[in-house]
Amino acid sequence: EPEVTQTPSHQVTQMGQEVILRCVPISNHLYFYWYRQILGQKVEFLVSFYNNEISEKSEIFDDQFSVERPDGSNFTLKIRSTKLEDSAMYFCASSEAGATYEQYFGPGTRLTVT
Amino acid sequence: AQSVTQLDSHVSVSEGTPVLLRCNYSSSYSPSLFWYVQHPNKGLQLLLKYTSAATLVKGINGFEAEFKKSETSFHLTKPSAHMSDAAEYFCVVRGPGRRALTFGSGTRLQVQP
């Protein structure tokens, strides 16, 4: 069964450093998403991406975040200058293009900013 | 804006007994509602979804949920719990015309032998 994969599973970085989180969505999916979950809090939507552009984003997704599909298989989330409060589990998801298609989630990357 | 409230942060049941995980939603429009499950060190897996068709929705692993508009509820049930059901369960809503999912705070289900 196809699945969304994410690398690395755990990333430790120092405050102010740039990080790139990587995801490989399911191959025939056209919509891609990032969510995050700060420890003890709810899963929060960050951004959705379709046809090489952002289709929807939350107020969390400010200028320090960016997303890219650098090739035909990867989808990345870049955080330019990490802050302590960026420490969280980051989930990638993908879905087919239809409005009712469910989102399939990866196992997450735990980002720890020290 | 839409939101969901999961009424219990922890639920503990004995193996073989029924499971009830409660969720209330708030939405200005007819929402799409989902239940996702997360096992330790695994991604979020879709259990079932409601998208304005039948109000009783059947999902994987024997779970089902009933959409009750009058009560703004979408409770998840299973007739008989299995040890493998122990996990975190999330009630999720999506507003019309949107892609973003809004998650509840989660309910941790423990299944006692």
XYZ file of C-alpha atoms in Angstrom:
227
model
C 0.000 0.000 0.000
C 1.444 3.383 -0.946
C 2.314 5.677 1.924
C 3.706 9.100 2.662
C 7.269 9.034 3.940
C 9.178 11.721 5.841
C 12.844 12.271 6.598
C 14.466 12.620 8.999
C 12.394 11.106 11.769
C 14.092 13.395 14.292
C 16.007 16.622 13.665
C 17.879 18.584 16.285
C 19.013 22.093 15.411
C 20.236 25.221 17.125
C 18.156 28.373 17.337
C 18.666 30.574 14.307
C 19.642 27.735 11.988
C 17.775 26.806 8.833
C 16.150 23.395 8.586
C 14.579 21.537 5.718
C 12.072 18.803 6.382
C 11.480 16.359 3.577
C 8.461 14.402 2.474
C 7.699 12.013 -0.338
C 3.943 12.129 -1.015
C 1.967 9.312 -2.589
C 2.902 9.282 -6.257
C -0.434 10.058 -7.941
C -1.491 12.688 -5.402
C -1.681 16.325 -6.447
C -2.274 18.191 -3.167
C 0.381 18.363 -0.465
C 0.160 19.651 3.070
C 2.165 20.407 6.177
C 0.790 20.290 9.698
C 2.517 20.570 13.020
C 1.831 19.477 16.566
C 3.569 21.201 19.429
C 3.922 18.844 22.383
C 0.684 18.722 24.341
C -1.226 20.815 21.806
C -3.508 20.179 18.851
C -2.403 19.277 15.354
C -2.399 22.560 13.402
C -2.618 23.176 9.667
C 0.271 25.103 8.156
C -0.073 25.084 4.376
C -1.456 23.307 1.326
C 0.276 23.197 -2.047
C -1.093 22.454 -5.492
C 0.208 22.915 -8.999
C 3.477 24.364 -7.706
C 1.938 27.064 -5.602
C 0.458 27.582 -2.170
C -3.297 27.101 -2.294
C -4.067 27.809 1.351
C -2.060 28.764 4.430
C -2.673 29.485 8.068
C -1.534 32.503 10.036
C 1.188 30.321 11.541
C 2.808 30.041 8.109
C 4.675 33.326 8.129
C 7.703 34.517 6.160
C 10.108 32.234 7.958
C 8.405 29.220 6.383
C 8.499 28.157 2.763
C 7.513 25.073 0.803
C 8.836 23.646 -2.400
C 8.450 20.700 -4.697
C 12.011 20.560 -6.013
C 11.460 17.523 -8.189
C 8.730 15.078 -9.145
C 8.743 13.211 -5.865
C 9.830 15.388 -2.934
C 7.954 18.068 -1.040
C 9.876 20.155 1.453
C 9.218 22.543 4.310
C 11.971 25.053 5.057
C 12.200 27.035 8.250
C 14.678 29.857 7.668
C 15.716 30.828 11.175
C 14.422 28.422 13.761
C 13.083 29.534 17.108
C 12.605 27.545 20.280
C 8.849 27.618 19.702
C 9.270 25.833 16.357
C 9.992 22.634 18.284
C 7.164 20.305 17.281
C 6.203 17.219 15.319
C 5.757 18.146 11.674
C 3.429 16.017 9.577
C 3.317 15.918 5.804
C 0.153 14.778 4.029
C -1.040 14.335 0.476
C -4.351 13.812 -1.272
C -5.901 13.424 -4.677
C -7.356 16.501 -6.290
C -11.053 15.979 -5.568
C -12.671 18.004 -2.807
C -13.684 14.989 -0.758
C -10.475 13.032 -1.038
C -8.934 12.188 2.277
C -5.490 13.298 3.300
C -2.884 10.616 3.905
C -0.335 11.463 6.558
C 3.292 10.564 7.009
C 4.795 9.446 10.349
C 6.133 12.894 11.126
C 9.473 14.558 11.794
C 10.189 15.596 15.343
C 12.028 18.920 15.274
C 13.862 19.957 18.404
C 15.305 23.478 18.522
C 17.879 24.066 21.250
C -14.954 29.148 11.327
C -15.195 25.520 12.271
C -13.931 23.662 15.319
C -14.261 20.338 17.091
C -14.285 19.495 20.777
C -13.329 16.066 21.991
C -15.032 15.647 25.302
C -12.624 13.141 26.863
C -8.848 13.334 26.873
C -8.533 9.723 28.105
C -10.883 6.752 27.829
C -10.150 3.347 29.334
C -12.151 0.235 28.453
C -11.757 -3.491 28.950
C -11.081 -5.700 25.982
C -14.349 -6.918 24.470
C -16.439 -4.004 25.807
C -17.880 -1.155 23.717
C -15.933 1.965 22.853
C -17.431 5.461 22.752
C -15.265 8.476 21.892
C -17.197 11.726 21.905
C -16.849 14.655 19.538
C -18.899 17.818 19.093
C -18.366 20.136 16.162
C -19.051 23.750 15.433
C -19.456 24.900 11.860
C -21.389 27.597 10.082
C -21.978 25.305 7.153
C -22.427 21.605 6.555
C -18.993 20.277 7.411
C -16.949 17.304 6.379
C -16.018 15.307 9.457
C -13.341 12.698 9.966
C -11.862 10.450 12.593
C -8.142 9.749 12.445
C -6.141 7.358 14.618
C -2.490 7.577 15.563
C -0.611 4.591 16.893
C 2.755 5.211 18.569
C 5.453 6.222 16.080
C 3.005 5.974 13.192
C 1.349 8.536 10.948
C -2.250 9.644 11.262
C -4.532 7.062 9.665
C -8.041 7.823 8.454
C -10.670 5.708 10.205
C -13.759 7.121 8.534
C -15.266 10.233 6.987
C -18.628 11.964 6.725
C -19.250 14.150 3.693
C -23.048 14.726 3.735
C -24.108 11.320 2.479
C -25.342 8.667 4.950
C -25.383 9.895 8.543
C -24.093 6.558 9.857
C -20.602 6.071 8.582
C -18.701 2.817 8.757
C -14.942 2.816 8.867
C -12.047 0.441 9.142
C -11.448 -2.029 11.967
C -15.116 -2.148 13.000
C -15.420 1.530 13.919
C -18.419 3.637 12.997
C -19.673 7.140 13.684
C -23.039 8.828 13.480
C -23.488 12.410 12.319
C -26.227 14.085 14.384
C -26.905 17.581 13.163
C -29.407 18.363 15.926
C -26.763 17.567 18.548
C -23.773 18.786 16.483
C -22.081 15.514 17.357
C -19.990 12.927 15.556
C -19.223 10.277 18.156
C -17.020 7.292 17.325
C -18.103 3.826 18.456
C -17.012 0.235 18.264
C -19.013 -2.683 19.674
C -16.060 -4.601 21.068
C -12.636 -3.195 21.863
C -9.464 -5.018 20.923
C -6.042 -4.541 22.462
C -4.775 -3.230 19.116
C -7.280 -0.338 19.310
C -5.162 1.361 21.964
C -4.068 4.630 20.333
C -4.786 8.353 20.098
C -7.965 9.274 18.214
C -8.600 12.643 16.601
C -11.905 14.118 15.519
C -11.339 16.427 12.549
C -13.480 18.924 10.632
C -13.036 20.561 7.256
C -15.074 23.525 6.153
C -16.679 23.714 2.700
C -14.361 24.841 -0.059
C -11.303 24.453 2.138
C -8.469 21.990 2.279
C -7.234 22.691 5.788
C -8.223 20.157 8.432
C -9.030 21.381 11.933
C -8.148 18.826 14.591
C -9.601 18.192 18.003
C -7.291 17.798 20.965
C -7.365 14.000 20.783
C -8.604 11.162 22.980
C -6.192 8.547 24.216
C -7.879 5.141 24.288
C -6.524 2.534 26.665
C -7.693 -1.051 26.384
C -7.271 -3.181 29.477
C -6.908 -6.972 29.186
